GROMACS .gro file of C-alpha atoms in nm:
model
  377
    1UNK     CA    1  -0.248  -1.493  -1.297
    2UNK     CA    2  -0.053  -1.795  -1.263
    3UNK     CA    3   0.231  -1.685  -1.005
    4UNK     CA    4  -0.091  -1.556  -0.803
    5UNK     CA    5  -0.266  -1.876  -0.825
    6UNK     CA    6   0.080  -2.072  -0.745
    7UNK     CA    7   0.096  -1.852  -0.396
    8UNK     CA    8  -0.249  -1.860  -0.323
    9UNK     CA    9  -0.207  -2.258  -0.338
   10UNK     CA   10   0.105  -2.263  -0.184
   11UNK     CA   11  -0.013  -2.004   0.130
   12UNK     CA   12  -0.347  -2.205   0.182
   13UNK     CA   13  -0.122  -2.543   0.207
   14UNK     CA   14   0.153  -2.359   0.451
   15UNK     CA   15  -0.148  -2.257   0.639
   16UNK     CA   16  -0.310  -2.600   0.737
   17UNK     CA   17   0.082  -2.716   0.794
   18UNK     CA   18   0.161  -2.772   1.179
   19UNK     CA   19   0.531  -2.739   1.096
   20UNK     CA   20   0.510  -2.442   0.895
   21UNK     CA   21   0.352  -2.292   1.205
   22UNK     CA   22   0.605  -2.413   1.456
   23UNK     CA   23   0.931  -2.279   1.253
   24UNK     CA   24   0.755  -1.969   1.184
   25UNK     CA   25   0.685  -1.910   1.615
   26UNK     CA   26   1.063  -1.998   1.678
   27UNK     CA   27   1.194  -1.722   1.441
   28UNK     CA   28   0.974  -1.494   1.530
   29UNK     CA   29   1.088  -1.580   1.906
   30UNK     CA   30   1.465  -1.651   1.875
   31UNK     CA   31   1.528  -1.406   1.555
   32UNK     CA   32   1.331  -1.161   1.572
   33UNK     CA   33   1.271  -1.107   1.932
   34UNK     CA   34   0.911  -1.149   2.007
   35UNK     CA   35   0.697  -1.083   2.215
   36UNK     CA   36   0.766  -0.723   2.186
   37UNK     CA   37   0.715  -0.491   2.560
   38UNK     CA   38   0.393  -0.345   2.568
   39UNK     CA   39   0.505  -0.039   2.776
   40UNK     CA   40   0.385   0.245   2.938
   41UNK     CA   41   0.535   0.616   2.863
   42UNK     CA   42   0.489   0.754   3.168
   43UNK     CA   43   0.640   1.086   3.086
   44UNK     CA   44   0.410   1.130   2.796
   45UNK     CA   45   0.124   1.020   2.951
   46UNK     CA   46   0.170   1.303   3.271
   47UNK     CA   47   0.245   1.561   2.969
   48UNK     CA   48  -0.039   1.516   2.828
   49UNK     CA   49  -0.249   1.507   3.131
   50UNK     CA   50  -0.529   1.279   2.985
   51UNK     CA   51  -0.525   0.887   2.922
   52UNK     CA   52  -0.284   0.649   2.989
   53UNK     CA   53  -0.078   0.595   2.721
   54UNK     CA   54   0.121   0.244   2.634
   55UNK     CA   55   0.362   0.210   2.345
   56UNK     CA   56   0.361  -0.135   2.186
   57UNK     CA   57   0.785  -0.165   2.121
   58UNK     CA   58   0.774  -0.278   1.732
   59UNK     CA   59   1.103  -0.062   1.707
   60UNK     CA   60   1.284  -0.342   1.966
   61UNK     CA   61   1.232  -0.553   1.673
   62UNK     CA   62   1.547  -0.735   1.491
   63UNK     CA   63   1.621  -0.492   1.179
   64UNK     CA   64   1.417  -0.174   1.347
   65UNK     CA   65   1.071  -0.242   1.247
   66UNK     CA   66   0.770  -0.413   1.241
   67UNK     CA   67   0.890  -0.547   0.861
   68UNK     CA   68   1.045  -0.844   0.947
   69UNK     CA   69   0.769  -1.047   1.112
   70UNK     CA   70   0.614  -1.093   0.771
   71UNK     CA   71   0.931  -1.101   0.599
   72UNK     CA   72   1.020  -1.408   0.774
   73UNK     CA   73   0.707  -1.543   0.702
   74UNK     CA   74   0.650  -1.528   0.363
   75UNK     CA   75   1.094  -1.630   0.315
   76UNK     CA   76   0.936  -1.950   0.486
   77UNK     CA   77   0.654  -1.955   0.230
   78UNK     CA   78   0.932  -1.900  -0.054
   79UNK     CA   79   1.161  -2.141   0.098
   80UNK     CA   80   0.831  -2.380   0.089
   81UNK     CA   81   0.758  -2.277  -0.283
   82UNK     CA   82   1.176  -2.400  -0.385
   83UNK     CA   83   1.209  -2.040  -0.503
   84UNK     CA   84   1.548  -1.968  -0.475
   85UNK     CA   85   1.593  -1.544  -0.570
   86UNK     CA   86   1.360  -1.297  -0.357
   87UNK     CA   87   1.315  -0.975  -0.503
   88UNK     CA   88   1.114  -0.667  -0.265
   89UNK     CA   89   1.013  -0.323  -0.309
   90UNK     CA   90   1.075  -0.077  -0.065
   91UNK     CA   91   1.022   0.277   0.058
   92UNK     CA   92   1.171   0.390   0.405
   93UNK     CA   93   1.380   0.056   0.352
   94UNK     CA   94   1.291  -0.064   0.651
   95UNK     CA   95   1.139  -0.374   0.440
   96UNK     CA   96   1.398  -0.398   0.231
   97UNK     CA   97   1.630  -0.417   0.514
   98UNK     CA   98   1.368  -0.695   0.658
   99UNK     CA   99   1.412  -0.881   0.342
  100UNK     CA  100   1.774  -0.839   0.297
  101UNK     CA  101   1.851  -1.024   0.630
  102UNK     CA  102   1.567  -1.289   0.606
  103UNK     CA  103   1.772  -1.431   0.246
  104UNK     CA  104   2.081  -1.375   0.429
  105UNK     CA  105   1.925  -1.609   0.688
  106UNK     CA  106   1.810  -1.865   0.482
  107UNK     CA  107   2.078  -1.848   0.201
  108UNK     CA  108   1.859  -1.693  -0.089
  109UNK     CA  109   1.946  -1.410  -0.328
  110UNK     CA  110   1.747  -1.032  -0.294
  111UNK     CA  111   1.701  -0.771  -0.521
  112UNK     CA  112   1.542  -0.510  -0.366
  113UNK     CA  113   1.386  -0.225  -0.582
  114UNK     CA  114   1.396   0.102  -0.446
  115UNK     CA  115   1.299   0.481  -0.593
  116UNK     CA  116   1.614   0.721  -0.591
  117UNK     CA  117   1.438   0.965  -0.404
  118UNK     CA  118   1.399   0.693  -0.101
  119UNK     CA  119   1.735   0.566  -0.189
  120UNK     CA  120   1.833   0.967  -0.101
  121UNK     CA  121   1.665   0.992   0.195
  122UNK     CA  122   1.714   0.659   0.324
  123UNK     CA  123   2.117   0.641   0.273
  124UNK     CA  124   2.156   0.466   0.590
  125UNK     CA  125   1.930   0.181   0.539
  126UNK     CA  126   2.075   0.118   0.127
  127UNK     CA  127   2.397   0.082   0.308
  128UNK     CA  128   2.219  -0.189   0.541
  129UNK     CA  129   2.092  -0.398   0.250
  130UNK     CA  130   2.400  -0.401   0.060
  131UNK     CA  131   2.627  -0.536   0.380
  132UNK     CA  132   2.356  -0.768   0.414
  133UNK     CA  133   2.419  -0.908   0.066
  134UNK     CA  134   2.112  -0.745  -0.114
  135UNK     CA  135   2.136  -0.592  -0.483
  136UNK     CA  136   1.966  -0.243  -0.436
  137UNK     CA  137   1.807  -0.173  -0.788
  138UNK     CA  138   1.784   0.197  -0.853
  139UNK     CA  139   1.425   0.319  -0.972
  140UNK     CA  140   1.439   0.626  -1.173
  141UNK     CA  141   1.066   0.654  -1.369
  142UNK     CA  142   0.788   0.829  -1.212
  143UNK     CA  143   0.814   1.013  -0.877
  144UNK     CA  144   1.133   0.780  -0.785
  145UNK     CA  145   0.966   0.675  -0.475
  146UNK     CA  146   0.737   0.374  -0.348
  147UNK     CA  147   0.504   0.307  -0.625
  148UNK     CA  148   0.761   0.303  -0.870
  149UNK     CA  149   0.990   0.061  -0.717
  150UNK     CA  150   0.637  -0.148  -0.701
  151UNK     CA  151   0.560  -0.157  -1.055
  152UNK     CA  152   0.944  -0.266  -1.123
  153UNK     CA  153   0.915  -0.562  -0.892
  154UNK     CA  154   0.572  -0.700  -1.058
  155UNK     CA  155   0.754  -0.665  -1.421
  156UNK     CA  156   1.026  -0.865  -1.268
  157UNK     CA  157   0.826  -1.100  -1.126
  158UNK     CA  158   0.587  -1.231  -1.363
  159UNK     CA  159   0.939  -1.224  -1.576
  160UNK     CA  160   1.125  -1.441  -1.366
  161UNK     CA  161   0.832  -1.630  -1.182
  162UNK     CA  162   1.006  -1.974  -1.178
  163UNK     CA  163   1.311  -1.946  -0.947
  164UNK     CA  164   1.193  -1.582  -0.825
  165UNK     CA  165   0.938  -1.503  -0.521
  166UNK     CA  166   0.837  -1.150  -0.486
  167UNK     CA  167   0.785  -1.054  -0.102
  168UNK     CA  168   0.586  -0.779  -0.119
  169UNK     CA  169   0.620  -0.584   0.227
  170UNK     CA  170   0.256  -0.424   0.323
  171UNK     CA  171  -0.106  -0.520   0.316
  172UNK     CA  172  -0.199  -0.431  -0.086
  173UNK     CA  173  -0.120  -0.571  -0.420
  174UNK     CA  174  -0.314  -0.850  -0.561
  175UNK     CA  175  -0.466  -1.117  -0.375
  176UNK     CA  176  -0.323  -1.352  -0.168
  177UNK     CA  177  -0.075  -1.021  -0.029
  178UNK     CA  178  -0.326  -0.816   0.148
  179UNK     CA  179  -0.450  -1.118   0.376
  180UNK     CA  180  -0.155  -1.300   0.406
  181UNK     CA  181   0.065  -0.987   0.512
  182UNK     CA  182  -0.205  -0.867   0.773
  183UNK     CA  183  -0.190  -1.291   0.865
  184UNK     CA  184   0.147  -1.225   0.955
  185UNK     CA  185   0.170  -0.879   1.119
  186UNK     CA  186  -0.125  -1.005   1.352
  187UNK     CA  187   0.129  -1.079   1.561
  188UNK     CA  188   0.166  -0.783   1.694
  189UNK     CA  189  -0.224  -0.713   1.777
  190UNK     CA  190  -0.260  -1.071   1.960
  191UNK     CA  191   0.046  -0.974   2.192
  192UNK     CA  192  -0.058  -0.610   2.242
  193UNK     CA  193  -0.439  -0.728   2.356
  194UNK     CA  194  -0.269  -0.980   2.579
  195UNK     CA  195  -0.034  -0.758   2.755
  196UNK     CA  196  -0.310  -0.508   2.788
  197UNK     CA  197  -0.510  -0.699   2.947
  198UNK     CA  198  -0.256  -0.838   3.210
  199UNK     CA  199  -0.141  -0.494   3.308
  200UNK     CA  200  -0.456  -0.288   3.329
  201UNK     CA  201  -0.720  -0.607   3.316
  202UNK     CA  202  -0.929  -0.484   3.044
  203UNK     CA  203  -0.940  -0.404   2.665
  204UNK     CA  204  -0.807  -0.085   2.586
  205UNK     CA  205  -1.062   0.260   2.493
  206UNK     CA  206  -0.854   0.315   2.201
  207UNK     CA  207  -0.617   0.217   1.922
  208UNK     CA  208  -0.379   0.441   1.727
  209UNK     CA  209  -0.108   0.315   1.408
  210UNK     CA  210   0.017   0.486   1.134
  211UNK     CA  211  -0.120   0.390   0.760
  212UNK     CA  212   0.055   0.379   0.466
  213UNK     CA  213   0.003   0.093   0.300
  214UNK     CA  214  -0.145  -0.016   0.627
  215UNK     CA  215   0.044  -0.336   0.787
  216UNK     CA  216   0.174  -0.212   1.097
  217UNK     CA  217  -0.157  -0.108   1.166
  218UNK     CA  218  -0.394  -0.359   1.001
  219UNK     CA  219  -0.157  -0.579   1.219
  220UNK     CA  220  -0.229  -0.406   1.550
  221UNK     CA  221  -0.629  -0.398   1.469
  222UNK     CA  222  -0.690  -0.718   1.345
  223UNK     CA  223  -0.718  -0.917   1.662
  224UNK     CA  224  -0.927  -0.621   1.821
  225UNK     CA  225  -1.217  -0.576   1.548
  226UNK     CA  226  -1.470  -0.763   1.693
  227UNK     CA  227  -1.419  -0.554   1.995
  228UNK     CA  228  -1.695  -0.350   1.981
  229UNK     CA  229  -1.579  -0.141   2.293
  230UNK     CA  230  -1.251  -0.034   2.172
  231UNK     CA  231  -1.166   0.252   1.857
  232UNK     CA  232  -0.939   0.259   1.656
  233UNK     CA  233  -0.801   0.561   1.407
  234UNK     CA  234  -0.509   0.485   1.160
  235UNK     CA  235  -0.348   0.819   1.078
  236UNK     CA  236  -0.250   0.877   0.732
  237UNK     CA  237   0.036   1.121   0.610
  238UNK     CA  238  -0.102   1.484   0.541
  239UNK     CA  239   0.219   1.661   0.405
  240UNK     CA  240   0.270   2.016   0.345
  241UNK     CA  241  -0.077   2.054   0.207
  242UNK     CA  242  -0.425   1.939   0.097
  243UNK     CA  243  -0.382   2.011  -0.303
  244UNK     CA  244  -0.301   1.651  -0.455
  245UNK     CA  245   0.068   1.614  -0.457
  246UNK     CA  246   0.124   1.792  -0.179
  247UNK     CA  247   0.006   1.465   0.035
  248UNK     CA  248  -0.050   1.087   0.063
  249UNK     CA  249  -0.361   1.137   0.277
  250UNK     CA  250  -0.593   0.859   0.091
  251UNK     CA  251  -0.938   0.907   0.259
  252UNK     CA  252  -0.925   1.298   0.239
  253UNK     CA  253  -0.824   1.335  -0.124
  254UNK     CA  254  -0.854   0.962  -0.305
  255UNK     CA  255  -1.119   0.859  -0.473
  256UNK     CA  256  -1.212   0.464  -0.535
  257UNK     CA  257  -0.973   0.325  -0.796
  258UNK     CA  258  -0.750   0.038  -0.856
  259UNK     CA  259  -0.379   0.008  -0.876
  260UNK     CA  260  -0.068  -0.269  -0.883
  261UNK     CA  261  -0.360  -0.519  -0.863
  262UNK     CA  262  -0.580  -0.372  -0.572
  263UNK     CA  263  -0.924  -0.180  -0.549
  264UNK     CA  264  -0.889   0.071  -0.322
  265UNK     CA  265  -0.898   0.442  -0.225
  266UNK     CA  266  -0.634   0.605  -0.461
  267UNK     CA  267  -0.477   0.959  -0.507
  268UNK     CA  268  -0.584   1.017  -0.888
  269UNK     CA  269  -0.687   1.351  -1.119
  270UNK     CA  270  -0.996   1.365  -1.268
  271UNK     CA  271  -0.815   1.153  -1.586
  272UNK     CA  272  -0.745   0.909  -1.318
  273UNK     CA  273  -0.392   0.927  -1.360
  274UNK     CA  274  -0.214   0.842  -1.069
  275UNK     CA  275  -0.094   1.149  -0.847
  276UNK     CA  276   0.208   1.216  -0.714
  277UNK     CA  277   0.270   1.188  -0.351
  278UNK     CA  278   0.474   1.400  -0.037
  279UNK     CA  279   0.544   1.266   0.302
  280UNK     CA  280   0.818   1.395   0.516
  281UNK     CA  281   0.818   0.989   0.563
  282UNK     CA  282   0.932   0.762   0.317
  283UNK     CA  283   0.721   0.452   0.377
  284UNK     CA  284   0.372   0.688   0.394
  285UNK     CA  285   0.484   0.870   0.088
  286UNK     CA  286   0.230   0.589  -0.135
  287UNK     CA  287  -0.070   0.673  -0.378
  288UNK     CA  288  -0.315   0.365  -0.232
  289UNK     CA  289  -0.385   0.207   0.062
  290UNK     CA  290  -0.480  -0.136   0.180
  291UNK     CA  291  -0.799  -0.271   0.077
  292UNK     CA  292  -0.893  -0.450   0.395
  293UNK     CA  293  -0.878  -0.027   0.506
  294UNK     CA  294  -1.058   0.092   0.259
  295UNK     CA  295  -1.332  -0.164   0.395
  296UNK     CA  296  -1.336  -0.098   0.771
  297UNK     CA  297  -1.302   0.283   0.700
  298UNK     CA  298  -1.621   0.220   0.427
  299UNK     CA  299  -1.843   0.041   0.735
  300UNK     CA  300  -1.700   0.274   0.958
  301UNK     CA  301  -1.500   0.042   1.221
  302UNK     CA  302  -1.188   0.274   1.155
  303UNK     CA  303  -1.168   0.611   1.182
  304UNK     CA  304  -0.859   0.758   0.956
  305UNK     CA  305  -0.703   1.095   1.039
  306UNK     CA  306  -0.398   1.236   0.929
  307UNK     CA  307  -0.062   1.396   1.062
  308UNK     CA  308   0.095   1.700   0.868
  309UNK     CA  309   0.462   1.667   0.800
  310UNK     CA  310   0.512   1.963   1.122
  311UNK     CA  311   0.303   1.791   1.351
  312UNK     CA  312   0.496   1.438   1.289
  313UNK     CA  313   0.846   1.643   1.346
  314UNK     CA  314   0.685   1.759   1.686
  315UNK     CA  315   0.622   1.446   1.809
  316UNK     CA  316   0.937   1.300   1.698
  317UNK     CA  317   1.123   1.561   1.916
  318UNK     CA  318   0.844   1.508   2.185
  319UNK     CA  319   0.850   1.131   2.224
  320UNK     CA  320   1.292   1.106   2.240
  321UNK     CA  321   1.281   1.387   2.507
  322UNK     CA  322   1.025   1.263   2.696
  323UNK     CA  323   1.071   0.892   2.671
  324UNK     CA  324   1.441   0.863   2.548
  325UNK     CA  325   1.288   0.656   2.260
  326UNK     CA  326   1.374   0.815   1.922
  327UNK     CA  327   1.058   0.669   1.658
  328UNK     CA  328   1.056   0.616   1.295
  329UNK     CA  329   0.915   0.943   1.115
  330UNK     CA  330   0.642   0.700   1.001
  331UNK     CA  331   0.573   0.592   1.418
  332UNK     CA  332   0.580   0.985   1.491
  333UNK     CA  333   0.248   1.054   1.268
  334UNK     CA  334   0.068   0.855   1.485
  335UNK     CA  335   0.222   0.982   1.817
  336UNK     CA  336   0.131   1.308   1.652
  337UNK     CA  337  -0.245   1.200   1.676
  338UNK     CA  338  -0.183   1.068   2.086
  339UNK     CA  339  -0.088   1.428   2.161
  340UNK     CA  340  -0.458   1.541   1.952
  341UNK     CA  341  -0.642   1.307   2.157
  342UNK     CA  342  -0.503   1.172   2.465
  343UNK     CA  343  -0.524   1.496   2.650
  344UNK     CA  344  -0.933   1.490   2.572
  345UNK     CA  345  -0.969   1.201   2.724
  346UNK     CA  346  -0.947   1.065   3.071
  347UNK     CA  347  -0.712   0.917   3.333
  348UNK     CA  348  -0.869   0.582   3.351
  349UNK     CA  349  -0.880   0.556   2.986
  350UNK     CA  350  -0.647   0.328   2.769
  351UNK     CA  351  -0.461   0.408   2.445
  352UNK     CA  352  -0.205   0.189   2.274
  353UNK     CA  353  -0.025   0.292   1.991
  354UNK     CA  354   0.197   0.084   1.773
  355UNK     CA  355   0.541   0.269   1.768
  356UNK     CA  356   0.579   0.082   1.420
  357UNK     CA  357   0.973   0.135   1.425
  358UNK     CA  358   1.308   0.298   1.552
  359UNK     CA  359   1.450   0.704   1.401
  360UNK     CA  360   1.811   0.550   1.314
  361UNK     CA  361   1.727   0.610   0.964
  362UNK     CA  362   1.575   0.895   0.974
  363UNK     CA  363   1.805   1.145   1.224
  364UNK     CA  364   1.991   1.295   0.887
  365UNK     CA  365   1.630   1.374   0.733
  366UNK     CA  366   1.538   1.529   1.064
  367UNK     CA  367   1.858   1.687   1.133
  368UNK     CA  368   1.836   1.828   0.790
  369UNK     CA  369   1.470   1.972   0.799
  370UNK     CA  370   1.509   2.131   1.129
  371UNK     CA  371   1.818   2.304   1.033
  372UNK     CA  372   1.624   2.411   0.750
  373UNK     CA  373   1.335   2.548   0.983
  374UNK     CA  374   1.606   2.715   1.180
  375UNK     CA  375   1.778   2.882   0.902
  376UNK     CA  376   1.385   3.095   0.814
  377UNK     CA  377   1.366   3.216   1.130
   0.00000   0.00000   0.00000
């Protein structure tokens, strides 16, 4: 408890602090390129033949992704705290890449933890992290992927808790993470409901975001829940299957439970043992979800779907032939859900989507699977 206590202290005073504020709006403007284009794919839009679909540009990010608004933020915090080592977990390694160049930034040593079996489908992005000066920690226990890497950051930190800040990259873990990650990622919600509202002059019908652990879309929500008039469905990653392991789909298979310091919806057996996890997309491929999610899908704000690993390598194809803009696998899941719904609906209706991040890393993993798919036939 007493790192947690230390950064719930040290958040609530960054919080109140003017200056904090102000350095934090010029990176996110002059580093990380912000505001992001709220635009509108008008070749997927007339495919689909229903409502008019806008794309908010997360991928035109610095690094890719969504990631590094809150990685800059809490390297402030850390900066703030006189930590001097950052250590991360990460899955698609779009957050470890995030991480990687916010110490490079600020002149602070990373260790990033990462699960071999991300590390091998993610070869691209370890290479990113180690030119940017990171040590990429191999994490061989368990099912080598997200959680693992996790539960090796936590021992770390609570080992190393005096010079070493962990920035944890979504919207779970123990308290002060889950709030002060979606504080950070709201970004990308106040910008989207601004730009929405200057183009069309209304709210939007309907918001769409991928959910693994559930920042890219918790950040794209938050500013909109009191906003009675407009949805909202976070889609989840269904896999090959709907027998656990074959699956990371929370809120069809999970079951209340709490892990790495969070109450939430979790993928368990009945000895509530954690279960394994499958996503054709690394940073979906994760046993629990955000517990601000588990909330709004409990009162029923949220609706929560899911994408099955075939219907996210659809709309990957779909979106770069149509729009020249190749997604992250993790963006295509919830594309995958704008080609279920948009057509239903109609012309003058709204729908913005968070296209959470860019393909780069992912065109080998595609290249291979489709190959793959070709070779059955």
């Amino acid at each position: 408890m007493a790192p947690i206590d230390e950064l719930i202290s040290a958040y609530r005073e960054a919080q109140r602090d003017p200056d904090f504020h102000r350095e934090l709006e010029y990176l996110l403007s002059s580093y990380v390129g912000r505001p992001t284009p709220l635009m509108l794919a008008r070749r997927l839009t007339d495919h689909l033949g229903g409502a008019r679909i806008y794309l908010k540009r997360e991928d035109l990010c610095h690094t890719g992704a969504h990631k590094i608004n809150n990685a800059v933020g809490q390297a402030l915090l850390a900066r703030r705290m006189a930590k001097t080592r950052i250590i991360a977990e990460t899955g698609a390694g779009q957050h470890g890449v995030a991480t990687a160049t916010v110490c490079a930034l600020m002149n602070l040593k990373c260790v990033v933890y990462m699960g071999t079996e991300d590390m091998r489908r993610q070869e691209l992005n370890v290479f990113r992290m180690r030119l940017l000066g990171a040590e990429v920690v191999p994490v061989e226990s368990g099912s080598r992927t997200l959680k693992d890497a996790i539960n090796e950051a936590l021992r770390d930190w609570v080992t190393n808790v005096a010079d070493t800040y962990y920035l944890l990259g979504s919207v779970m873990g123990p308290h002060p993470y889950p709030v002060m990650v979606r504080d950070f990622q709201s970004v990308i919600g106040r910008e989207a409901r601004a730009q929405v509202l200057e183009a069309e002059g209304r709210l939007p019908d309907l918001l769409i975001a991928c959910v693994g652990g559930g920042s890219n879309s918790i950040g794209l929500f938050h500013e909109s829940i009191a906003d009675e008039s407009v949805r909202m469905i976070g889609v989840e990653a269904g896999g090959q299957g709907d027998q656990l392991g074959e699956h990371a789909a929370r809120f069809s298979g999970g079951k209340p439970g709490v892990l790495q310091g969070t109450r939430s919806y979790v993928l368990q057996d009945e000895d509530g043992q954690i279960s394994t996890t499958h996503s054709v997309s690394a940073g979906l491929d994760y046993s629990a979800i955000g517990p601000e999610h588990a909330y709004l899908h409990d009162i029923g704000r949220i609706s929560y779907s899911k994408a099955s690993d075939a219907e996210a390598l659809d709309a990957f194809q779909l979106l770069a032939r149509l729009e020249g803009i190749i997604p992250a696998l993790e963006s295509a899941h919830a594309i995958a859900e704008v080609i279920k719904v948009a057509p239903s609906m109609t012309s003058e209706q709204i729908v913005v989507v968070n296209l959470s991040g860019r393909g780069d890393k992912d065109v080998n993993t595609v290249a291979e699977l489709l190959a793959n798919h070709s070779s059955k036939e």
